[in-house]
Amino acid sequence: MTVETDIEAIVHRDLADPHRLLGAHPNNGGVVVRAFRPAAAKVLARPDGGEPVELTQRHPAGLFEGEVAGATLPLHYELEVQYGPGESYTMRDPYAFAPTLGEIDLYLAGEGRHEELYEKLGAHVIEIDGTTGVAFAVWAPSARSASVVGDFNSWDGRLHPMRSLGASGIWELFIPGVPEGSRYKFELRAQDGDLLLRADPFAFETELPPKTASVVAHTRYEWTDDGWMQLRHQGDRLREPMSIYEVHLGSWRLNPLEDNRSLTYLELADELAAYVTDMGFTHVELMPVMAHPFSGSWGYQVTSYFAPTPRFGSPDQFRAFVDRLHEHGVGVILDWVPAHFPRDEWALARFDGSALFEHADPRRGSHPDWGTLIFNFGRLEVRNFLLASALYWLREYHTDGIRVDAVASMLYLDYSRKEGQWVPNEFGGREDLEAVSFLKELNTVAYGREPGIVSAAEESTAWPGVSRPTYVGGLGFGFKWNMGWMHDTLGYFQQDPIHRRYHHHELTFSLVYAFSENFILPLSHDEVVHGKGSMYSKMPGDRWQKLANLRALYAYMWAHPGKKLLFMGCELAQESEWSHERSLDWHLLENPENAGIQSLVRDLNRVYRERPAMWEIDDSDRGFYWLEPNDAANNVVAFCRTGEDPVRDVVAVVCNLSPVPREGYRLGLPQAGRWVEAVNTDSDYYGGSNTGNLGGVVAEETGWGGQPFSAELTLPPLSVLWLVPDR
């Protein structure tokens, strides 16, 4: 290549290695400096400690060149660019710096094994040879050329063309003097010559929608949760209580004094942390906080996999939010969406003019339900992008886990597709082997690098071993949402009690498979949207019966094997369906009955955490046995939960799911002596009729239902009792 050829290429924005032409180069015993500054009237090179050299215009498009006689490399200099009277800018030349990615970085990125890829791609405020600036890097292997555009160069793609780092497909450029907070994008020339303006896939901060630029961000946050992180690394979530409060940050609570706006991260840090602590939840799970342009997607159509949404504040303010939750002893789990991404032309879709992040074949790359695109899990760089994203939130934001959305759509090639609309795998099957491989790698690396975290799968099929280790053939998740339990349980509770005897198996069937996975029992946002109504509205009967059914449902759920997840507002007996556009109906707490539901959830969490029997052996039938599984005629089920010490740690759970109180109901119990109520959902404190067993009951040496002892109980209507030995 000749200099003239390179000049013509850069003028036409088609030079893949601008550093070969621009910057300082040896020439006839001196150094020649070239700069491409379109529309400049005059350009000078000012060597450190030397006289300025005026560069001559070699090409009318703005290529300037001049020789610094007697100079040697490396040459430290500045460029002074004059555009007119009084309009002069002095800067370090971006083309005087070596690449910011090394050979190891490029090798690991190409192999799909660069776990800290977010530390190299994107925009990073760094210092090189005493010069502070921003190192930009982007993966765009099909681009003919790439430039950085932003506030700092009038969004002119001619001014900062990037350097291609060969077969890696990565382009990079260090630009001195770019301030934090600058907005930027990448301008890519596709193979067909089109200029594409794209947000940074690795951006740490984004503009507030509907604006779409990326923002140069540099964290200065100082964490205060060392003790929490140390305990997290030592923890075993399977053997600990876990009660999760699912939250949509934008609609949990609004500020009525400021036009009913959403609370900020810092406001939520105080209010949500205090509320969740008071309610006794161990974790919050946030519907996706990753930046997304369309609020109506609730965060599930992500465009920025490394930036929290700016709707509620800055990245460091979100760090403060997590820190504050940890200060209150509350873990933070994030919904994370690796299954698909939206088609926004400024984001990931056909990023460099080719199907880069997605499959090119629409039978694999287009999602029929959501109108989105599906990640190409067979491409190493795409897997690396997603893996780095998951690790980024766990490390850089100290979050305690991820809940992977829509796993079923990832596992099956024919998900929501008709015959002829999907491509079988290499063995002719319907399983997406590339997605399976990715999920296994994700969980292996996440648990290996960040011990004590939680990974949970929203997976609604019978795929085996979702929460089993990869070394025994599982997907490696720590937990799986128990969608079958949710479906059957709600189906049962939605029946009028007079018909429940014919649906008794829907309540008991979950125990057939309850220990086949490490389950989380979810009553999530999905159950209170899209015309499904609120949890309250699902319940049959008049208002008293609806509330009684709801209390019974929650107490049954907290007693059933598996960790717990409840969507915000369900603890208020929210009467209307959830909407992301308005606040929860906090005013309902003015009603004693609604406040009673909230009090019950608070007490369920308290007693649950105090009783190891309710959580210590969630994954084995050693911690569960039936006392009465078959009394369909009376709508009664009863069982025991036990801990590692089944004598000391035992709770008997008795559910009367008919509106008829039952006096003198004999129930087998595992121990003699007095048993007292730890929870009675019919207490008038919760809004019930206050029927029950005041003072407890005494188990006699009368065998019953396979147990050596038994007692006669009073079962309140539409209620659940938790009985414990009186010690």
XYZ file of C-alpha atoms in Angstrom:
727
model
C 0.000 0.000 0.000
C 1.285 3.500 -0.843
C 0.676 6.637 1.153
C -1.446 7.972 -1.687
C -3.622 4.871 -1.623
C -4.102 5.198 2.130
C -4.947 8.893 1.779
C -7.650 8.130 -0.763
C -8.983 5.368 1.494
C -9.222 7.558 4.589
C -10.793 10.375 2.607
C -13.482 7.943 1.508
C -13.749 6.542 5.043
C -12.556 3.147 3.988
C -9.192 2.695 5.737
C -9.052 -0.187 8.198
C -5.709 0.869 9.711
C -5.612 4.686 9.993
C -2.583 4.475 12.301
C -0.567 3.291 9.310
C -1.129 6.678 7.725
C -1.838 9.101 10.544
C 0.343 10.003 13.498
C 4.157 10.089 13.556
C 6.261 7.936 11.216
C 10.010 7.805 10.429
C 10.959 9.669 7.262
C 14.399 10.575 5.809
C 16.170 10.777 9.162
C 13.331 12.667 10.796
C 9.700 12.150 11.597
C 6.698 12.953 9.451
C 3.404 13.793 11.165
C 0.104 13.388 9.376
C -3.342 14.423 10.554
C -6.742 14.159 8.938
C -8.764 17.184 10.020
C -11.488 17.987 7.493
C -12.431 21.674 7.227
C -9.334 22.779 9.166
C -7.622 25.966 7.939
C -4.317 25.233 9.621
C -2.697 22.377 11.575
C 0.501 22.581 13.628
C 2.478 19.815 15.319
C 3.954 20.945 18.653
C 6.681 18.511 19.824
C 7.287 18.511 23.573
C 10.197 20.879 24.146
C 10.488 21.726 20.427
C 9.352 24.325 17.970
C 5.942 23.956 16.333
C 5.848 22.680 12.781
C 3.080 23.774 10.453
C 1.682 20.894 8.453
C 0.877 21.407 4.819
C -2.361 20.284 3.263
C -1.606 17.273 1.123
C -5.227 16.532 0.168
C -8.042 19.074 -0.065
C -10.330 16.794 1.981
C -8.198 17.651 5.036
C -5.087 15.488 5.060
C -2.192 17.511 6.536
C 1.451 16.491 6.630
C 4.702 17.927 7.912
C 8.221 16.821 8.869
C 9.781 17.353 12.269
C 13.427 17.477 11.279
C 15.911 15.548 13.417
C 13.182 14.022 15.592
C 13.070 10.351 16.536
C 10.332 8.001 17.646
C 8.588 7.884 19.973
C 7.655 11.505 19.422
C 5.553 13.259 22.047
C 3.600 16.088 20.529
C 0.294 17.898 20.364
C -1.760 19.009 17.413
C -3.068 22.538 17.206
C -5.972 22.712 14.792
C -7.320 26.059 13.627
C -10.673 26.309 11.868
C -10.998 30.065 11.679
C -10.321 33.222 13.609
C -10.487 32.451 17.320
C -11.422 28.832 16.756
C -8.376 26.797 17.718
C -8.102 23.427 19.465
C -5.026 21.766 20.959
C -5.000 18.025 21.561
C -2.836 14.981 21.878
C -2.888 13.054 18.612
C -5.000 9.860 18.992
C -2.829 8.205 16.346
C 0.305 8.465 18.465
C -0.722 5.650 20.829
C -0.291 1.883 20.698
C -3.320 -0.470 20.757
C -5.132 -0.734 24.086
C -5.818 -4.465 23.667
C -2.983 -6.961 23.862
C -2.468 -10.257 22.117
C -3.823 -12.219 25.077
C -7.004 -10.137 25.023
C -7.496 -10.792 21.329
C -6.783 -14.493 21.692
C -9.217 -14.967 24.578
C -11.888 -12.911 22.828
C -11.525 -15.010 19.692
C -11.799 -18.190 21.735
C -14.860 -16.870 23.557
C -13.110 -17.161 26.924
C -12.422 -13.547 27.907
C -14.428 -13.377 31.123
C -13.456 -9.734 31.698
C -14.205 -8.663 28.138
C -16.126 -5.676 29.499
C -12.781 -4.322 30.742
C -11.495 -4.089 27.167
C -14.420 -3.462 24.836
C -16.604 -0.392 25.164
C -15.359 2.955 26.482
C -12.810 3.138 29.312
C -11.333 6.191 30.967
C -7.616 5.414 31.246
C -4.243 7.135 31.316
C -1.475 6.347 28.821
C 1.967 7.964 29.135
C 0.566 10.671 31.374
C -2.320 11.410 29.015
C -5.886 10.832 30.192
C -8.468 9.864 27.639
C -10.925 7.173 26.643
C -10.038 3.840 25.075
C -12.819 2.843 22.674
C -13.176 -0.666 21.277
C -15.944 -2.458 19.407
C -16.432 -5.876 17.836
C -17.622 -5.441 14.246
C -15.875 -8.055 12.055
C -17.900 -7.378 8.894
C -17.371 -3.615 8.908
C -15.116 -2.099 6.249
C -14.244 0.769 8.574
C -15.273 2.084 11.971
C -15.218 5.468 13.686
C -16.028 6.896 17.073
C -18.490 9.782 16.978
C -19.773 11.864 19.851
C -20.020 15.187 21.628
C -16.256 15.565 21.472
C -16.013 15.562 17.644
C -19.331 17.059 16.533
C -20.511 13.526 15.658
C -18.270 13.634 12.602
C -17.181 10.133 11.613
C -14.264 11.477 9.582
C -12.351 12.715 12.629
C -11.730 9.548 14.633
C -11.479 6.460 12.419
C -10.580 3.328 14.391
C -7.898 0.730 13.891
C -8.802 -2.838 12.938
C -7.082 -5.457 15.068
C -7.059 -8.051 12.333
C -8.899 -11.343 12.448
C -10.361 -10.618 15.894
C -12.920 -8.303 14.267
C -12.221 -5.737 16.994
C -11.669 -2.046 16.253
C -10.035 0.272 18.766
C -8.914 3.861 19.288
C -7.607 5.829 22.263
C -8.840 9.418 22.154
C -7.103 11.787 24.588
C -9.086 14.386 26.449
C -12.573 12.911 26.089
C -14.392 13.834 29.316
C -16.569 11.552 31.395
C -20.225 11.958 30.588
C -19.578 12.383 26.869
C -22.192 10.860 24.606
C -20.915 8.629 21.819
C -21.715 5.935 19.263
C -19.833 3.891 16.702
C -20.167 4.707 13.010
C -19.604 1.576 10.941
C -19.287 1.249 7.190
C -20.967 -1.982 6.140
C -19.758 -4.137 3.287
C -22.386 -2.623 1.000
C -21.065 0.854 1.770
C -23.895 1.963 4.062
C -22.956 3.999 7.126
C -24.469 2.557 10.302
C -24.726 4.453 13.580
C -24.701 2.055 16.522
C -24.803 2.370 20.299
C -21.999 0.620 22.158
C -22.955 -2.973 23.100
C -20.577 -2.695 26.082
C -21.642 0.782 27.216
C -21.631 1.210 30.989
C -24.141 4.063 30.814
C -26.780 5.174 28.324
C -28.857 8.224 27.582
C -32.346 8.556 28.954
C -34.876 7.206 26.421
C -36.014 8.050 23.841
C -32.425 9.176 23.217
C -30.133 6.302 22.355
C -26.487 7.375 22.673
C -24.000 5.626 24.918
C -22.305 7.603 27.681
C -18.662 7.505 28.818
C -18.829 6.337 32.439
C -16.167 5.779 35.067
C -17.136 4.488 38.485
C -15.767 5.991 41.659
C -18.113 4.171 43.986
C -16.633 2.880 47.239
C -18.425 -0.226 48.455
C -19.193 -0.780 52.125
C -20.471 -4.377 51.933
C -17.270 -6.348 52.499
C -18.870 -8.326 55.307
C -21.862 -9.211 53.148
C -19.675 -10.327 50.253
C -17.552 -12.496 52.520
C -20.639 -14.210 53.922
C -22.008 -14.632 50.398
C -18.901 -16.464 49.268
C -19.266 -18.847 52.211
C -23.012 -19.394 51.883
C -25.037 -22.364 50.684
C -28.319 -21.101 49.302
C -29.840 -24.589 49.194
C -29.535 -24.847 52.967
C -30.674 -21.325 53.793
C -34.059 -19.577 53.935
C -34.912 -17.752 50.734
C -37.982 -15.579 50.429
C -37.885 -13.301 47.397
C -39.822 -10.085 46.773
C -40.105 -9.483 43.016
C -40.035 -5.795 42.127
C -40.582 -3.566 39.127
C -38.620 -0.518 40.219
C -40.575 1.977 38.154
C -43.975 1.203 39.631
C -43.350 -0.073 43.161
C -44.033 3.346 44.590
C -44.326 6.797 42.988
C -43.504 10.231 44.366
C -46.842 12.085 44.607
C -45.134 15.375 45.384
C -43.347 15.454 42.026
C -45.933 14.572 39.381
C -46.098 10.945 40.492
C -42.680 10.176 39.090
C -40.885 6.902 39.774
C -38.509 6.825 42.695
C -34.788 7.131 41.994
C -32.229 4.471 42.829
C -31.216 6.481 45.906
C -34.814 6.906 47.072
C -35.447 3.219 46.502
C -32.249 2.429 48.385
C -33.864 3.852 51.505
C -37.541 3.042 51.047
C -37.394 -0.389 49.441
C -34.597 -1.562 51.731
C -36.574 -0.527 54.797
C -39.800 -2.086 53.525
C -38.290 -5.412 52.496
C -36.447 -5.633 55.813
C -39.647 -4.935 57.732
C -41.501 -7.567 55.697
C -38.797 -10.157 56.358
C -37.881 -11.063 52.777
C -34.340 -12.347 52.307
C -33.958 -11.124 48.712
C -35.403 -8.792 46.156
C -35.563 -9.831 42.529
C -35.596 -6.923 40.121
C -37.326 -7.160 36.784
C -34.595 -6.279 34.281
C -32.719 -3.098 35.151
C -30.502 -3.362 32.062
C -31.058 -0.350 29.814
C -33.949 -0.686 27.392
C -35.776 1.921 25.305
C -39.350 0.661 25.630
C -40.735 0.851 29.166
C -43.719 -1.270 28.128
C -41.401 -4.277 27.811
C -40.777 -4.017 31.595
C -37.101 -4.439 30.779
C -37.380 -7.729 28.903
C -36.288 -6.193 25.580
C -32.739 -5.248 26.500
C -30.487 -3.134 24.302
C -27.619 -2.530 26.766
C -26.328 -5.589 28.562
C -23.816 -3.677 30.697
C -25.705 -0.522 31.685
C -28.495 -0.050 34.226
C -31.465 1.905 32.968
C -30.905 5.657 33.413
C -34.599 6.191 34.212
C -33.855 6.051 37.935
C -30.317 7.432 38.131
C -26.682 6.808 37.334
C -24.736 3.538 37.436
C -23.064 4.515 40.707
C -26.450 5.320 42.190
C -27.564 1.813 41.310
C -24.434 0.542 43.048
C -25.503 2.543 46.104
C -28.930 0.910 45.889
C -27.415 -2.591 45.977
C -25.039 -1.562 48.762
C -27.943 -0.273 50.863
C -29.904 -3.497 50.412
C -26.856 -5.436 51.568
C -26.536 -3.122 54.553
C -30.052 -4.214 55.526
C -29.183 -7.884 55.038
C -31.143 -8.241 51.795
C -29.749 -9.939 48.678
C -30.329 -8.616 45.161
C -31.179 -10.912 42.238
C -31.484 -9.527 38.713
C -33.666 -10.771 35.891
C -31.351 -11.311 32.935
C -32.433 -11.879 29.331
C -29.991 -13.818 27.128
C -32.721 -15.460 25.060
C -33.518 -12.614 22.671
C -33.081 -8.904 21.954
C -35.123 -6.243 20.127
C -34.728 -5.186 16.516
C -33.853 -1.537 17.217
C -31.627 -0.522 14.310
C -29.342 1.602 16.519
C -28.568 -1.310 18.870
C -27.580 -4.954 18.324
C -29.672 -5.907 15.290
C -27.459 -6.481 12.226
C -24.863 -4.562 14.147
C -22.150 -4.280 11.503
C -24.454 -4.822 8.536
C -24.400 -8.582 9.030
C -26.238 -10.988 11.309
C -23.617 -10.600 14.012
C -25.282 -11.253 17.354
C -28.290 -13.075 15.865
C -28.736 -16.057 13.552
C -28.959 -15.119 9.890
C -31.619 -17.764 9.201
C -34.971 -16.393 10.477
C -36.006 -19.939 11.362
C -33.418 -19.690 14.124
C -32.817 -15.976 14.481
C -36.336 -14.559 14.652
C -38.592 -15.040 17.671
C -42.191 -15.680 16.581
C -43.838 -14.612 19.859
C -42.065 -11.398 20.720
C -40.929 -10.074 17.342
C -37.356 -10.064 18.596
C -34.085 -11.626 17.466
C -32.430 -14.705 18.966
C -28.784 -14.743 19.950
C -26.495 -17.031 17.979
C -25.270 -19.248 20.810
C -23.049 -21.146 18.408
C -20.815 -18.126 17.861
C -18.012 -17.965 20.415
C -17.895 -14.182 20.532
C -21.639 -13.971 21.202
C -21.376 -16.481 24.025
C -18.491 -14.456 25.422
C -20.566 -11.259 25.224
C -23.376 -12.817 27.243
C -21.124 -14.612 29.704
C -19.209 -11.386 30.370
C -22.521 -9.589 30.919
C -23.639 -12.050 33.591
C -20.285 -11.881 35.376
C -20.278 -8.096 35.099
C -23.473 -7.682 37.136
C -22.291 -10.166 39.755
C -18.886 -8.528 40.099
C -19.188 -4.852 39.284
C -22.588 -4.375 40.951
C -22.179 -6.974 43.720
C -25.531 -8.489 42.813
C -26.228 -11.834 44.380
C -27.663 -13.749 41.488
C -29.389 -13.830 38.141
C -32.728 -15.248 37.142
C -32.488 -16.257 33.495
C -35.649 -15.361 31.618
C -37.387 -17.552 29.031
C -35.047 -20.550 29.293
C -37.609 -22.807 27.612
C -37.462 -20.649 24.483
C -33.697 -21.185 24.430
C -33.768 -24.944 24.843
C -36.108 -25.878 21.994
C -35.595 -25.119 18.322
C -39.309 -25.527 17.676
C -40.421 -23.232 20.517
C -43.649 -21.522 19.322
C -42.911 -22.673 15.764
C -44.992 -24.774 13.435
C -43.713 -27.617 11.299
C -41.388 -26.330 8.613
C -40.575 -23.161 10.584
C -37.612 -24.566 12.475
C -34.321 -26.284 11.709
C -33.505 -29.579 13.503
C -30.165 -29.990 15.231
C -27.367 -32.112 13.798
C -29.001 -35.251 15.180
C -32.427 -34.403 13.830
C -33.807 -33.381 17.220
C -35.595 -30.306 18.513
C -33.098 -29.437 21.243
C -30.943 -26.346 20.700
C -27.611 -27.934 21.522
C -25.742 -24.634 21.227
C -28.008 -22.947 23.762
C -27.707 -25.946 26.076
C -23.933 -25.744 25.852
C -24.014 -22.010 26.576
C -26.233 -22.394 29.653
C -23.949 -25.076 31.039
C -20.919 -22.876 30.497
C -22.689 -19.884 32.050
C -23.534 -21.731 35.254
C -20.200 -23.499 35.524
C -18.276 -20.244 35.211
C -20.638 -18.156 37.360
C -20.616 -20.582 40.278
C -16.922 -21.260 39.861
C -15.922 -17.585 39.843
C -18.545 -16.166 42.216
C -19.334 -18.749 44.916
C -22.502 -18.204 46.889
C -24.468 -16.562 44.086
C -27.868 -17.688 42.854
C -28.697 -18.685 39.299
C -32.328 -19.519 38.643
C -34.060 -20.628 35.468
C -37.523 -19.636 34.370
C -38.148 -22.944 32.647
C -41.655 -24.305 32.200
C -41.089 -27.691 30.545
C -40.016 -31.114 31.757
C -36.400 -30.657 30.652
C -34.457 -32.925 33.024
C -31.777 -31.691 35.399
C -32.216 -27.945 35.008
C -30.887 -27.394 38.535
C -28.505 -30.321 38.576
C -24.712 -29.985 38.175
C -23.287 -30.073 34.699
C -20.987 -32.956 35.631
C -24.017 -35.222 35.955
C -25.601 -33.921 32.764
C -27.635 -31.053 34.207
C -27.802 -27.450 33.039
C -26.070 -26.304 36.213
C -28.619 -23.791 37.525
C -28.911 -23.458 41.274
C -32.694 -23.251 41.106
C -35.616 -23.703 38.752
C -38.919 -21.867 38.926
C -41.641 -24.422 39.681
C -44.136 -23.409 37.031
C -46.053 -26.662 37.431
C -46.691 -25.949 41.114
C -47.804 -22.429 40.250
C -50.202 -23.594 37.534
C -51.761 -26.429 39.529
C -51.988 -24.531 42.797
C -53.648 -21.495 41.271
C -55.926 -23.802 39.320
C -57.035 -25.407 42.572
C -57.516 -22.173 44.496
C -59.509 -20.622 41.663
C -62.115 -23.378 42.031
C -65.169 -22.746 44.137
C -64.615 -24.790 47.331
C -67.613 -26.968 46.563
C -65.773 -28.256 43.482
C -62.311 -28.569 45.036
C -62.827 -32.194 46.023
C -62.675 -33.010 42.299
C -59.380 -31.155 41.934
C -57.673 -32.423 45.069
C -54.854 -34.005 43.065
C -53.913 -30.591 41.659
C -52.878 -29.627 45.168
C -50.988 -32.806 45.994
C -49.443 -33.666 42.621
C -46.549 -31.236 43.051
C -45.120 -33.484 45.775
C -44.618 -36.224 43.200
C -41.801 -34.191 41.632
C -41.045 -31.599 44.343
C -37.519 -32.918 44.883
C -36.558 -33.592 41.270
C -35.148 -30.053 41.071
C -34.136 -27.276 43.438
C -37.343 -25.316 43.107
C -38.447 -21.749 43.669
C -42.212 -21.406 44.046
C -43.169 -18.323 42.014
C -46.230 -16.157 42.244
C -44.663 -13.697 39.858
C -45.631 -10.704 37.743
C -46.651 -13.065 34.941
C -49.658 -14.161 37.001
C -51.108 -10.652 37.453
C -50.894 -9.167 33.939
C -52.360 -9.576 30.453
C -55.929 -9.928 31.648
C -55.177 -12.551 34.296
C -56.300 -10.234 37.076
C -54.763 -9.816 40.512
C -54.190 -12.628 42.993
C -57.150 -11.300 44.954
C -59.444 -11.338 41.927
C -58.513 -14.956 41.131
C -59.945 -16.156 44.417
C -63.588 -17.350 44.442
C -66.390 -16.190 46.698
C -67.317 -12.937 48.380
C -64.758 -10.460 49.701
C -64.271 -12.314 53.000
C -63.743 -15.606 51.192
C -61.367 -14.060 48.645
C -59.182 -12.704 51.413
C -59.359 -15.950 53.393
C -58.407 -17.951 50.299
C -55.514 -15.597 49.656
C -54.247 -15.957 53.212
C -54.493 -19.735 52.919
C -52.690 -19.719 49.573
C -49.739 -17.770 50.956
C -49.409 -19.910 54.085
C -49.603 -23.095 51.990
C -46.969 -21.704 49.630
C -44.577 -20.745 52.443
C -44.932 -24.226 53.932
C -44.500 -26.169 50.681
C -40.957 -27.405 49.894
C -39.066 -24.890 47.787
C -37.903 -21.306 48.073
C -40.512 -18.544 47.774
C -41.089 -15.674 45.352
C -43.932 -13.163 45.602
C -44.548 -10.275 43.239
C -44.894 -6.830 44.752
C -48.450 -5.840 45.604
C -49.588 -9.414 46.198
C -48.862 -8.858 49.899
C -51.337 -5.957 49.844
C -54.140 -8.062 48.353
C -53.955 -5.727 45.396
C -57.390 -5.788 43.825
C -56.575 -4.523 40.337
C -54.236 -6.060 37.802
C -50.679 -4.736 37.926
C -49.734 -1.966 35.497
C -46.213 -0.648 34.998
C -47.657 2.812 34.437
C -48.906 3.401 37.971
C -47.992 2.750 41.562
C -49.114 -0.151 43.680
C -52.375 0.565 45.504
C -50.790 1.408 48.838
C -53.993 3.118 49.932
C -55.544 -0.343 50.340
C -53.631 -0.659 53.601
C -56.176 1.738 55.082
C -58.491 -1.284 55.049
C -57.846 -3.615 58.008
C -58.423 -6.658 55.795
C -55.713 -5.660 53.331
C -53.360 -4.681 56.136
C -54.057 -8.128 57.580
C -52.767 -9.818 54.425
C -49.607 -7.742 54.651
C -49.213 -8.657 58.318
C -49.639 -12.325 57.480
C -46.893 -12.230 54.838
C -44.649 -10.461 57.335
C -45.313 -13.162 59.937
C -44.924 -15.979 57.419
C -41.473 -14.666 56.587
C -40.584 -14.322 60.264
C -41.714 -17.785 61.298
C -40.289 -19.301 58.115
C -36.845 -17.877 58.860
C -37.014 -18.896 62.514
C -37.876 -22.515 61.732
C -35.131 -24.534 59.986
C -37.728 -27.215 59.308
C -39.235 -24.934 56.663
C -36.076 -24.513 54.577
C -33.170 -26.669 55.711
C -34.086 -29.703 53.564
C -35.944 -28.227 50.619
C -34.409 -30.549 48.051
C -35.112 -33.973 49.570
C -38.082 -35.974 50.786
C -36.190 -36.344 54.076
C -37.671 -32.997 54.998
C -41.296 -33.773 54.113
C -43.947 -36.357 54.871
C -47.707 -36.483 54.601
C -50.029 -36.469 57.560
C -53.203 -36.386 55.471
C -52.971 -36.316 51.664
C -56.300 -37.841 50.697
C -59.148 -36.053 52.459
C -60.631 -34.622 49.293
C -64.157 -34.735 50.665
C -63.303 -32.184 53.351
C -60.767 -30.200 51.248
C -58.101 -30.946 53.848
C -54.425 -31.688 53.361
C -51.793 -31.912 56.083
C -48.066 -32.583 56.110
C -44.915 -32.160 58.174
C -41.766 -30.246 57.357
C -38.579 -31.198 59.194
C -34.997 -30.044 59.438
C -31.805 -32.006 59.947
C -33.022 -32.729 63.482
C -36.506 -34.125 62.716
C -37.431 -34.291 66.402
C -36.522 -30.764 67.363
C -37.159 -29.055 64.020
C -40.652 -30.041 62.924
C -43.710 -28.109 61.762
C -47.120 -29.665 61.083
C -49.075 -27.843 58.363
C -52.837 -28.314 58.218
C -54.912 -26.816 55.394
C -58.700 -26.624 55.517
C -59.596 -25.237 52.123
C -63.330 -25.317 52.530
C -65.420 -22.471 54.025
C -66.702 -24.865 56.724
C -64.952 -24.904 60.143
C -64.233 -28.436 61.313
C -64.431 -29.252 65.005
C -62.805 -32.330 66.469
C -60.783 -33.138 63.346
C -58.371 -35.903 64.329
C -54.930 -35.677 62.815
C -51.904 -37.891 63.221
C -48.795 -36.221 64.642
C -45.219 -37.461 64.969
C -44.687 -36.459 68.621
C -46.622 -36.579 71.860
C -47.287 -33.542 73.971
C -48.656 -30.097 73.382
C -48.608 -28.536 69.918
C -49.281 -24.813 69.513
C -50.128 -22.594 66.586
C -47.146 -20.749 65.127
C -49.402 -19.471 62.335
C -53.181 -19.389 62.031
C -54.325 -17.562 58.907
C -57.814 -17.217 60.400
C -56.567 -15.020 63.243
C -58.516 -11.794 63.568
C -55.134 -10.046 63.426
C -55.059 -11.001 59.745
C -58.756 -10.341 59.155
C -60.050 -13.826 59.924
C -62.832 -15.148 62.148
C -60.433 -16.031 64.985
C -61.379 -19.698 65.012
C -58.604 -22.014 66.118
C -56.877 -23.842 68.921
C -56.146 -21.288 71.601
C -53.643 -22.757 74.010
C -52.774 -25.544 71.613
C -53.708 -29.204 71.437
C -52.267 -32.288 73.109
C -51.168 -35.242 70.986
C -52.289 -38.515 72.582
C -50.869 -41.982 72.187
C -53.542 -42.812 69.650
C -52.070 -43.762 66.317
C -53.645 -42.138 63.301
C -52.836 -41.903 59.626
C -49.556 -43.740 60.022
C -48.371 -41.541 62.905
C -47.871 -42.826 66.448
C -49.800 -39.961 68.061
C -52.816 -37.824 67.215
C -54.873 -34.899 68.401
C -58.308 -33.456 67.785
C -58.081 -30.054 66.131
C -60.402 -27.230 65.303
C -59.785 -26.324 61.660
C -60.858 -22.769 60.845
C -62.601 -22.133 57.520
C -60.420 -21.454 54.450
C -57.333 -21.542 56.580
C -53.869 -22.932 57.100
C -52.374 -23.775 60.495
C -48.687 -24.188 61.275
C -48.354 -26.270 64.450
C -45.118 -26.706 66.392
C -44.256 -28.650 69.563
C -44.579 -26.463 72.666
C -41.027 -26.361 73.976
